[in-house]
């Protein structure tokens, strides 16, 4: 049976759902379970809600009237109608665009050796200097939508919602990424999976590595006036050295000299297809090893996979040290003394 989180919460909303505390998430899942049973029931709404009220007999807040109200909110607002905003601090200020989250993580890793406070100062400086911030645009574009008809000569002092220090800290890089940015390879590796030196003892689907690559041959694309290279992301089973699946896109040049090639959605589709097509082990964890860059997943999607699979699919960031990761079935060899 599909978990209610996967059934009723679309992936663009994972960033919101997984930003809540465990207590709030558990309450949402419990309410989704109630709604799911009512919607699947052959009984009338009156009888189905009465049955649910009987199931929760003695628990405050689960009267038949309240459960009817719950169903009404779900029908109007979806899963977000089930959130008790009184238990979510700053609930109306907690939504961050996914494009911004990726931009913020990169800024933290590239600036001031990963420290959050200077990174936030740099973010605010870029914003007030008129730079376009992914997910928001420039401050003029942002305020044109927020205060239509008003004209500002200077950037208003109020920052976009959810740019408070605590919120940005929650959406920042993981511990291993921060350690790597601040103190170097040795510190970062202390928080990462050990490098695999041999396939002996490895089980199929125990370790799956993802990497992006670009072909050394050219392909023709309708509408493009010259041959282009083919780019792809591959998922490889480390134990068997087998390519489990891949996605491909032509790297089409843009006018500004950059290339329109692989997108983050390609990685999401590959991971979803992989789990749907092969499944995952029931008696040991399936470890997904990602690069930083195109061949990775946003933190919210990583948490969602863990939630949906009951912790049986575990995601790991890899080296961020060299370009190719585990393409031979083992870890990068360009990093001096590897861990065993």
Coordinates of N, CA, C and O in Angstrom, one line a residue, residues 15-188:
X15 N 9.5 20.0 0.1 CA 10.4 20.9 0.8 C 9.6 21.6 2.0 O 10.2 21.8 3.1
X16 N 8.3 21.8 1.8 CA 7.5 22.3 2.9 C 7.2 21.3 4.0 O 7.5 21.5 5.2
X17 N 6.7 20.1 3.6 CA 6.4 19.1 4.5 C 7.6 18.7 5.4 O 7.4 18.6 6.6
X18 N 8.7 18.4 4.8 CA 9.9 18.0 5.6 C 10.6 19.1 6.3 O 11.6 18.8 7.0
X19 N 10.1 20.3 6.2 CA 10.7 21.4 7.0 C 10.0 21.4 8.4 O 10.5 22.1 9.3
X20 N 8.9 20.7 8.5 CA 8.1 20.7 9.8 C 8.8 19.8 10.8 O 9.6 18.9 10.4
X21 N 8.5 20.0 12.1 CA 9.0 19.1 13.1 C 8.4 17.7 13.0 O 7.3 17.5 12.3
X22 N 9.0 16.7 13.6 CA 8.5 15.3 13.5 C 7.1 15.3 14.1 O 6.2 14.5 13.6
X23 N 6.8 16.1 15.2 CA 5.5 16.0 15.8 C 4.4 16.5 14.8 O 3.3 15.9 14.7
X24 N 4.7 17.6 14.1 CA 3.8 18.2 13.1 C 3.6 17.2 12.0 O 2.5 17.0 11.5
X25 N 4.7 16.6 11.5 CA 4.6 15.7 10.4 C 3.7 14.4 10.8 O 2.9 14.0 10.0
X26 N 3.9 13.9 12.0 CA 3.2 12.8 12.4 C 1.7 13.1 12.5 O 0.8 12.3 12.1
X27 N 1.4 14.3 12.9 CA 0.0 14.7 13.0 C -0.7 14.8 11.6 O -1.8 14.4 11.4
X28 N 0.1 15.3 10.7 CA -0.4 15.4 9.3 C -0.6 14.0 8.7 O -1.7 13.8 8.1
X29 N 0.3 13.1 8.9 CA 0.2 11.8 8.4 C -1.0 11.1 9.0 O -1.7 10.3 8.3
X30 N -1.3 11.3 10.3 CA -2.4 10.7 11.0 C -3.7 11.2 10.4 O -4.7 10.4 10.1
X31 N -3.8 12.5 10.1 CA -5.0 13.1 9.5 C -5.2 12.6 8.0 O -6.3 12.4 7.6
X32 N -4.0 12.5 7.3 CA -4.1 12.0 6.0 C -4.6 10.5 6.0 O -5.4 10.1 5.1
X33 N -4.3 9.8 7.0 CA -4.8 8.4 7.1 C -6.3 8.4 7.3 O -7.0 7.5 6.7
X34 N -6.8 9.3 8.1 CA -8.2 9.4 8.3 C -8.9 9.7 7.0 O -9.9 9.1 6.6
X35 N -8.4 10.7 6.3 CA -9.0 11.2 5.0 C -9.0 10.0 4.0 O -9.9 9.8 3.3
X36 N -7.8 9.3 4.0 CA -7.7 8.3 3.0 C -8.7 7.1 3.2 O -9.3 6.6 2.3
X37 N -8.9 6.8 4.5 CA -9.9 5.7 4.8 C -11.3 6.2 4.4 O -12.1 5.4 3.9
X38 N -11.6 7.4 4.7 CA -13.0 7.9 4.3 C -13.2 8.0 2.8 O -14.2 7.5 2.3
X39 N -12.2 8.4 2.1 CA -12.3 8.5 0.6 C -12.4 7.1 0.0 O -13.0 7.0 -1.1
X40 N -11.7 6.2 0.6 CA -11.8 4.8 0.1 C -13.0 4.0 0.5 O -13.2 2.9 0.0
X41 N -13.7 4.5 1.4 CA -14.9 3.8 2.0 C -16.1 3.8 1.0 O -16.3 4.8 0.3
X42 N -16.9 2.7 1.1 CA -18.1 2.7 0.3 C -19.3 3.3 1.1 O -20.4 3.4 0.5
X43 N -19.0 3.7 2.3 CA -20.1 4.3 3.2 C -20.3 5.7 2.8 O -19.5 6.4 2.1
X44 N -21.4 6.2 3.2 CA -21.7 7.6 3.0 C -20.8 8.4 3.9 O -20.2 7.9 4.8
X45 N -20.7 9.7 3.6 CA -19.8 10.6 4.4 C -20.2 10.6 5.9 O -19.4 10.5 6.8
X46 N -21.5 10.6 6.1 CA -22.0 10.6 7.5 C -21.6 9.3 8.2 O -21.1 9.4 9.4
X47 N -21.7 8.1 7.6 CA -21.4 6.9 8.3 C -19.9 6.7 8.4 O -19.4 6.2 9.3
X48 N -19.1 7.1 7.3 CA -17.7 7.0 7.3 C -17.0 7.9 8.4 O -16.1 7.4 9.1
X49 N -17.5 9.1 8.6 CA -17.0 10.0 9.6 C -17.4 9.5 11.0 O -16.6 9.6 12.0
X50 N -18.6 8.9 11.1 CA -19.0 8.3 12.4 C -18.1 7.1 12.8 O -17.7 7.0 13.9
X51 N -17.7 6.3 11.8 CA -16.8 5.2 12.0 C -15.4 5.7 12.5 O -14.8 5.1 13.4
X52 N -14.9 6.7 11.9 CA -13.6 7.3 12.3 C -13.7 7.9 13.7 O -12.8 7.7 14.5
X53 N -14.8 8.5 14.0 CA -15.0 9.1 15.3 C -15.0 8.0 16.4 O -14.4 8.2 17.5
X54 N -15.6 6.9 16.0 CA -15.6 5.7 17.0 C -14.2 5.1 17.1 O -13.8 4.7 18.2
X55 N -13.4 5.1 16.0 CA -12.1 4.6 16.1 C -11.2 5.5 17.1 O -10.3 4.9 17.8
X56 N -11.5 6.8 17.1 CA -10.7 7.7 18.0 C -11.5 8.0 19.2 O -11.2 9.1 19.8
X57 N -12.4 7.2 19.6 CA -13.2 7.5 20.8 C -12.3 7.8 22.0 O -11.4 7.0 22.3
X58 N -12.6 8.9 22.7 CA -11.9 9.3 23.9 C -10.8 10.2 23.6 O -10.2 10.8 24.5
X59 N -10.4 10.4 22.3 CA -9.3 11.4 22.0 C -9.9 12.7 21.6 O -10.8 12.8 20.8
X60 N -9.4 13.7 22.3 CA -9.8 15.1 22.1 C -9.5 15.5 20.6 O -8.5 15.3 20.1
X61 N -10.5 16.2 20.0 CA -10.3 16.8 18.7 C -10.7 15.9 17.6 O -10.5 16.2 16.4
X62 N -11.2 14.7 17.9 CA -11.6 13.7 16.8 C -13.1 13.4 16.9 O -13.4 12.2 16.7
X63 N -13.9 14.3 17.2 CA -15.3 14.1 17.1 C -15.8 14.0 15.7 O -15.0 14.3 14.7
X64 N -17.0 13.5 15.4 CA -17.5 13.4 14.1 C -17.5 14.7 13.4 O -17.2 14.9 12.2
X65 N -17.9 15.8 14.1 CA -17.9 17.1 13.5 C -16.6 17.6 13.1 O -16.4 18.1 12.0
X66 N -15.5 17.3 13.9 CA -14.2 17.8 13.6 C -13.6 17.0 12.4 O -12.9 17.5 11.6
X67 N -14.0 15.7 12.3 CA -13.5 14.9 11.2 C -14.2 15.3 9.9 O -13.5 15.4 8.8
X68 N -15.5 15.7 10.0 CA -16.1 16.2 8.8 C -15.4 17.5 8.3 O -15.2 17.7 7.1
X69 N -15.1 18.4 9.3 CA -14.4 19.6 9.0 C -13.0 19.3 8.3 O -12.6 20.0 7.4
X70 N -12.3 18.3 8.8 CA -11.1 17.8 8.3 C -11.2 17.4 6.8 O -10.4 17.9 6.0
X71 N -12.2 16.7 6.5 CA -12.4 16.2 5.1 C -12.7 17.4 4.2 O -12.2 17.5 3.1
X72 N -13.5 18.4 4.7 CA -13.8 19.6 4.0 C -12.5 20.4 3.7 O -12.4 20.9 2.5
X73 N -11.7 20.5 4.7 CA -10.4 21.3 4.4 C -9.5 20.6 3.4 O -8.9 21.2 2.6
X74 N -9.5 19.3 3.5 CA -8.7 18.5 2.5 C -9.2 18.7 1.1 O -8.4 18.9 0.2
X75 N -10.5 18.7 1.0 CA -11.1 18.8 -0.4 C -10.8 20.2 -1.0 O -10.7 20.4 -2.2
X76 N -10.7 21.2 -0.1 CA -10.5 22.6 -0.6 C -9.0 22.9 -0.7 O -8.7 23.6 -1.7
X77 N -8.2 22.4 0.2 CA -6.8 22.9 0.2 C -5.8 21.8 0.0 O -4.6 22.0 0.0
X78 N -6.2 20.5 -0.1 CA -5.3 19.4 -0.1 C -4.7 19.2 1.2 O -5.2 19.5 2.2
X79 N -3.5 18.5 1.2 CA -2.9 18.1 2.5 C -2.5 19.3 3.4 O -2.5 19.2 4.6
X80 N -2.3 20.5 2.8 CA -1.9 21.7 3.6 C -3.1 22.2 4.4 O -2.9 22.9 5.4
X81 N -4.3 21.8 4.0 CA -5.4 22.2 4.8 C -5.5 21.4 6.2 O -6.3 21.7 7.0
X82 N -4.6 20.4 6.3 CA -4.6 19.5 7.5 C -3.6 20.0 8.5 O -3.4 19.4 9.6
X83 N -2.8 21.0 8.1 CA -1.7 21.5 9.0 C -2.2 22.4 10.1 O -3.0 23.3 9.8
X84 N -1.9 22.1 11.3 CA -2.3 22.9 12.5 C -1.2 24.0 12.6 O -0.2 23.8 13.1
X85 N -1.5 25.2 12.0 CA -0.6 26.3 11.9 C -0.1 26.8 13.2 O 0.9 27.4 13.4
X86 N -1.0 26.6 14.3 CA -0.6 27.1 15.6 C 0.6 26.3 16.1 O 1.3 26.8 17.1
X87 N 0.9 25.1 15.6 CA 2.1 24.3 16.0 C 3.3 24.5 15.1 O 4.3 23.9 15.3
X88 N 3.1 25.4 14.1 CA 4.2 25.6 13.2 C 4.7 27.0 13.3 O 4.0 28.0 12.9
X89 N 5.9 27.2 13.9 CA 6.4 28.5 14.1 C 6.8 29.2 12.8 O 7.5 28.6 12.0
X90 N 6.2 30.3 12.5 CA 6.4 31.0 11.3 C 5.9 30.3 10.1 O 6.6 30.3 9.0
X91 N 4.8 29.6 10.2 CA 4.3 28.7 9.1 C 4.1 29.4 7.8 O 4.4 28.9 6.8
X92 N 3.6 30.6 7.9 CA 3.4 31.4 6.6 C 4.7 32.0 6.0 O 4.6 32.6 5.0
X93 N 5.8 31.7 6.7 CA 7.1 32.3 6.2 C 8.1 31.2 5.9 O 9.3 31.4 5.9
X94 N 7.6 29.9 5.8 CA 8.6 28.8 5.8 C 8.8 28.2 4.4 O 9.5 27.3 4.2
X95 N 8.1 28.8 3.4 CA 8.2 28.2 2.0 C 9.4 28.9 1.3 O 9.4 30.1 1.1
X96 N 10.3 28.0 0.8 CA 11.4 28.5 0.0 C 11.4 27.8 -1.3 O 11.2 26.6 -1.4
X97 N 11.5 28.5 -2.4 CA 11.6 27.9 -3.7 C 12.7 26.9 -3.8 O 13.8 27.2 -3.3
X98 N 12.5 25.8 -4.5 CA 13.5 24.8 -4.6 C 14.8 25.4 -5.3 O 15.9 25.1 -4.9
X99 N 14.6 26.2 -6.3 CA 15.7 26.8 -7.0 C 16.5 27.6 -6.1 O 17.8 27.7 -6.2
X100 N 15.9 28.3 -5.2 CA 16.6 29.1 -4.2 C 17.4 28.3 -3.2 O 18.5 28.6 -2.8
X101 N 16.8 27.2 -2.8 CA 17.5 26.3 -1.8 C 18.8 25.8 -2.4 O 19.8 25.7 -1.8
X102 N 18.8 25.4 -3.7 CA 20.0 24.9 -4.4 C 21.0 26.0 -4.5 O 22.2 25.8 -4.2
X103 N 20.6 27.2 -4.8 CA 21.4 28.4 -4.9 C 22.1 28.7 -3.5 O 23.3 29.0 -3.4
X104 N 21.3 28.6 -2.5 CA 21.7 28.9 -1.1 C 22.8 27.9 -0.7 O 23.8 28.3 -0.1
X105 N 22.5 26.7 -1.0 CA 23.5 25.6 -0.6 C 24.8 25.9 -1.3 O 25.9 25.8 -0.7
X106 N 24.8 26.2 -2.6 CA 26.0 26.4 -3.3 C 26.7 27.7 -2.8 O 28.0 27.7 -2.7
X107 N 26.0 28.7 -2.4 CA 26.6 29.9 -1.9 C 27.3 29.6 -0.6 O 28.5 30.0 -0.3
X108 N 26.7 28.8 0.3 CA 27.3 28.4 1.5 C 28.6 27.6 1.3 O 29.6 27.8 2.1
X109 N 28.6 26.8 0.4 CA 29.8 25.9 0.1 C 30.9 26.7 -0.6 O 32.1 26.3 -0.4
X110 N 30.6 27.7 -1.3 CA 31.6 28.5 -2.1 C 32.1 29.7 -1.3 O 33.2 30.2 -1.7
X111 N 31.4 30.2 -0.3 CA 31.7 31.5 0.3 C 32.1 31.3 1.7 O 31.4 30.6 2.5
X112 N 33.2 32.0 2.1 CA 33.6 32.1 3.5 C 33.7 30.7 4.2 O 33.3 30.5 5.4
X113 N 34.2 29.7 3.4 CA 34.4 28.4 4.0 C 33.2 27.8 4.6 O 33.3 27.0 5.6
X114 N 32.0 28.1 4.1 CA 30.9 27.3 4.6 C 30.2 27.9 5.8 O 29.2 27.3 6.2
X115 N 30.6 29.0 6.4 CA 29.9 29.5 7.6 C 28.6 30.2 7.2 O 28.6 30.9 6.2
X116 N 27.6 30.0 8.0 CA 26.2 30.5 7.6 C 26.1 32.0 7.7 O 25.6 32.6 6.8
X117 N 26.5 32.6 8.8 CA 26.3 34.0 9.0 C 26.9 34.9 7.9 O 26.2 35.7 7.3
X118 N 28.2 34.7 7.5 CA 28.7 35.5 6.4 C 28.0 35.2 5.1 O 27.9 36.1 4.2
X119 N 27.6 34.0 4.9 CA 26.9 33.6 3.7 C 25.5 34.4 3.6 O 25.1 34.8 2.5
X120 N 24.8 34.5 4.7 CA 23.6 35.2 4.7 C 23.9 36.7 4.4 O 23.1 37.4 3.6
X121 N 24.9 37.3 4.9 CA 25.3 38.6 4.6 C 25.6 38.8 3.1 O 25.2 39.8 2.5
X122 N 26.3 37.8 2.6 CA 26.6 37.9 1.1 C 25.3 37.8 0.3 O 25.1 38.5 -0.7
X123 N 24.4 37.0 0.7 CA 23.1 36.8 0.0 C 22.3 38.2 0.0 O 21.8 38.6 -1.0
X124 N 22.3 38.8 1.2 CA 21.6 40.1 1.3 C 22.3 41.2 0.5 O 21.6 42.0 -0.2
X125 N 23.6 41.1 0.5 CA 24.4 42.1 -0.3 C 24.0 42.0 -1.8 O 23.8 42.9 -2.5
X126 N 24.0 40.7 -2.3 CA 23.7 40.5 -3.7 C 22.3 40.9 -4.0 O 22.0 41.5 -5.1
X127 N 21.4 40.7 -3.1 CA 20.0 41.1 -3.3 C 19.8 42.6 -3.4 O 19.2 43.1 -4.3
X128 N 20.5 43.3 -2.5 CA 20.4 44.8 -2.5 C 21.1 45.4 -3.6 O 20.9 46.5 -4.0
X129 N 22.1 44.7 -4.2 CA 22.9 45.2 -5.3 C 22.1 45.0 -6.6 O 22.6 45.4 -7.7
X130 N 21.0 44.3 -6.5 CA 20.2 44.1 -7.7 C 20.4 42.9 -8.5 O 19.9 42.7 -9.6
X131 N 21.2 41.9 -7.9 CA 21.4 40.7 -8.6 C 20.2 39.8 -8.6 O 19.4 39.8 -7.6
X132 N 20.0 39.0 -9.6 CA 18.8 38.1 -9.7 C 19.1 36.9 -8.8 O 20.2 36.2 -9.0
X133 N 18.2 36.5 -7.9 CA 18.3 35.4 -7.0 C 17.3 34.3 -7.5 O 16.1 34.6 -7.6
X134 N 17.8 33.1 -7.8 CA 16.9 32.1 -8.3 C 15.7 31.9 -7.4 O 15.9 31.8 -6.2
X135 N 14.5 31.8 -8.0 CA 13.3 31.6 -7.2 C 12.6 33.0 -6.8 O 11.5 33.0 -6.5
X136 N 13.4 34.1 -6.9 CA 12.9 35.4 -6.6 C 13.1 36.4 -7.7 O 12.3 37.4 -7.7
X137 N 14.1 36.3 -8.5 CA 14.4 37.4 -9.4 C 15.2 38.5 -8.7 O 15.7 38.3 -7.7
X138 N 15.1 39.7 -9.3 CA 15.8 40.8 -8.6 C 14.8 41.4 -7.6 O 13.6 41.1 -7.6
X139 N 15.3 42.3 -6.8 CA 14.4 42.9 -5.8 C 13.3 43.7 -6.4 O 12.2 43.8 -5.9
X140 N 13.6 44.3 -7.6 CA 12.6 45.1 -8.3 C 11.5 44.2 -8.8 O 10.3 44.5 -8.6
X141 N 11.8 43.0 -9.3 CA 10.8 42.1 -9.8 C 10.0 41.5 -8.6 O 8.8 41.3 -8.7
X142 N 10.7 41.2 -7.5 CA 10.0 40.7 -6.3 C 9.0 41.7 -5.8 O 7.8 41.3 -5.5
X143 N 9.4 43.0 -5.7 CA 8.4 44.0 -5.1 C 7.4 44.4 -6.1 O 6.3 44.8 -5.7
X144 N 7.6 44.2 -7.4 CA 6.6 44.5 -8.4 C 5.4 43.5 -8.3 O 4.3 43.9 -8.5
X145 N 5.7 42.3 -7.8 CA 4.7 41.3 -7.6 C 4.0 41.5 -6.2 O 2.8 41.3 -6.1
X146 N 4.9 41.8 -5.3 CA 4.4 41.9 -3.9 C 3.6 43.2 -3.6 O 2.6 43.3 -2.9
X147 N 4.0 44.3 -4.3 CA 3.4 45.6 -4.1 C 3.1 46.3 -5.4 O 3.8 47.2 -5.8
X148 N 2.2 45.7 -6.2 CA 1.9 46.2 -7.6 C 1.5 47.7 -7.5 O 0.8 48.2 -6.7
X149 N 2.0 48.5 -8.5 CA 1.7 49.9 -8.6 C 2.7 50.8 -7.8 O 2.7 52.0 -8.0
X150 N 3.4 50.2 -6.8 CA 4.4 51.0 -6.1 C 5.7 51.0 -6.8 O 6.1 50.0 -7.4
X151 N 6.4 52.2 -6.7 CA 7.7 52.3 -7.3 C 8.7 52.6 -6.2 O 8.5 53.5 -5.4
X152 N 9.8 51.9 -6.2 CA 10.9 52.0 -5.2 C 12.2 52.5 -5.9 O 12.6 51.9 -6.9
X153 N 12.8 53.6 -5.4 CA 14.1 54.0 -6.0 C 15.2 53.2 -5.4 O 16.2 52.9 -6.1
X154 N 15.0 52.7 -4.2 CA 16.0 51.9 -3.5 C 15.4 50.6 -3.0 O 14.2 50.5 -2.8
X155 N 16.2 49.6 -2.8 CA 15.7 48.3 -2.3 C 15.1 48.5 -0.9 O 15.8 49.0 0.0
X156 N 13.8 48.1 -0.7 CA 13.3 48.2 0.7 C 14.1 47.3 1.7 O 14.7 46.4 1.3
X157 N 14.0 47.8 2.9 CA 14.8 47.0 3.9 C 14.2 45.7 4.2 O 15.0 44.8 4.6
X158 N 12.9 45.4 4.0 CA 12.4 44.1 4.3 C 12.8 43.1 3.3 O 12.7 43.3 2.1
X159 N 13.3 42.0 3.8 CA 13.8 40.9 2.9 C 12.7 39.9 2.6 O 11.6 39.9 3.2
X160 N 12.9 39.1 1.6 CA 11.9 38.1 1.2 C 11.5 37.2 2.4 O 12.4 37.0 3.3
X161 N 10.4 36.6 2.4 CA 9.9 35.7 3.5 C 10.9 34.5 3.6 O 11.4 34.0 2.6
X162 N 11.1 34.1 4.8 CA 11.9 32.9 5.2 C 13.4 33.1 5.0 O 14.1 32.1 4.9
X163 N 13.9 34.4 4.9 CA 15.3 34.6 4.8 C 15.9 34.8 6.2 O 17.0 35.3 6.3
X164 N 15.2 34.5 7.3 CA 15.7 34.6 8.6 C 16.9 33.6 8.8 O 16.9 32.6 8.1
X165 N 17.8 34.0 9.7 CA 19.0 33.1 9.9 C 18.6 31.7 10.2 O 19.1 30.7 9.7
X166 N 17.6 31.5 11.1 CA 17.2 30.1 11.5 C 16.7 29.3 10.4 O 17.0 28.1 10.2
X167 N 15.9 29.9 9.5 CA 15.4 29.2 8.4 C 16.4 28.8 7.4 O 16.5 27.7 6.9
X168 N 17.3 29.8 7.1 CA 18.4 29.5 6.1 C 19.4 28.5 6.7 O 19.9 27.6 5.9
X169 N 19.5 28.4 8.0 CA 20.4 27.4 8.6 C 19.8 26.0 8.4 O 20.5 25.1 8.1
X170 N 18.5 25.9 8.5 CA 17.8 24.6 8.3 C 17.9 24.1 6.9 O 17.9 22.9 6.6
X171 N 18.0 25.1 5.9 CA 18.0 24.7 4.5 C 19.4 24.6 4.0 O 19.6 24.4 2.8
X172 N 20.4 24.8 4.8 CA 21.8 24.8 4.4 C 22.4 23.5 4.0 O 21.7 22.4 4.1
X173 N 23.6 23.4 3.7 CA 24.3 22.1 3.3 C 24.3 21.1 4.5 O 24.2 21.5 5.7
X174 N 24.4 19.8 4.2 CA 24.6 18.8 5.2 C 25.9 19.0 5.9 O 26.8 19.6 5.5
X175 N 26.0 18.3 7.1 CA 27.2 18.4 7.9 C 28.5 18.0 7.1 O 29.5 18.7 7.2
X176 N 28.4 16.9 6.4 CA 29.6 16.5 5.7 C 30.0 17.5 4.6 O 31.2 17.7 4.4
X177 N 29.0 18.1 4.0 CA 29.4 19.1 3.0 C 30.0 20.3 3.6 O 30.9 20.9 3.0
X178 N 29.5 20.7 4.7 CA 30.0 21.9 5.4 C 31.4 21.6 5.9 O 32.3 22.5 5.8
X179 N 31.7 20.5 6.5 CA 33.0 20.1 7.0 C 34.0 20.1 5.8 O 35.1 20.6 6.0
X180 N 33.6 19.6 4.7 CA 34.5 19.6 3.5 C 34.8 21.0 3.1 O 35.9 21.3 2.8
X181 N 33.8 21.9 3.1 CA 34.0 23.3 2.6 C 34.9 24.1 3.6 O 35.7 24.9 3.2
X182 N 34.7 23.8 4.9 CA 35.4 24.6 5.9 C 36.8 24.1 6.2 O 37.7 24.9 6.4
X183 N 36.9 22.8 6.3 CA 38.2 22.2 6.8 C 38.9 21.3 5.8 O 40.0 20.8 6.1
X184 N 38.3 21.0 4.7 CA 39.0 20.2 3.7 C 38.6 18.8 3.6 O 37.6 18.3 4.3
X185 N 39.3 18.0 2.8 CA 38.9 16.7 2.4 C 38.8 15.7 3.6 O 37.9 15.0 3.8
X186 N 39.9 15.8 4.5 CA 39.9 14.8 5.6 C 38.7 15.0 6.5 O 38.1 14.0 6.9
X187 N 38.4 16.2 6.8 CA 37.2 16.4 7.7 C 35.9 16.0 7.1 O 35.1 15.4 7.7
X188 N 35.8 16.3 5.8 CA 34.5 15.9 5.1 C 34.4 14.4 5.0 O 33.3 13.8 5.2

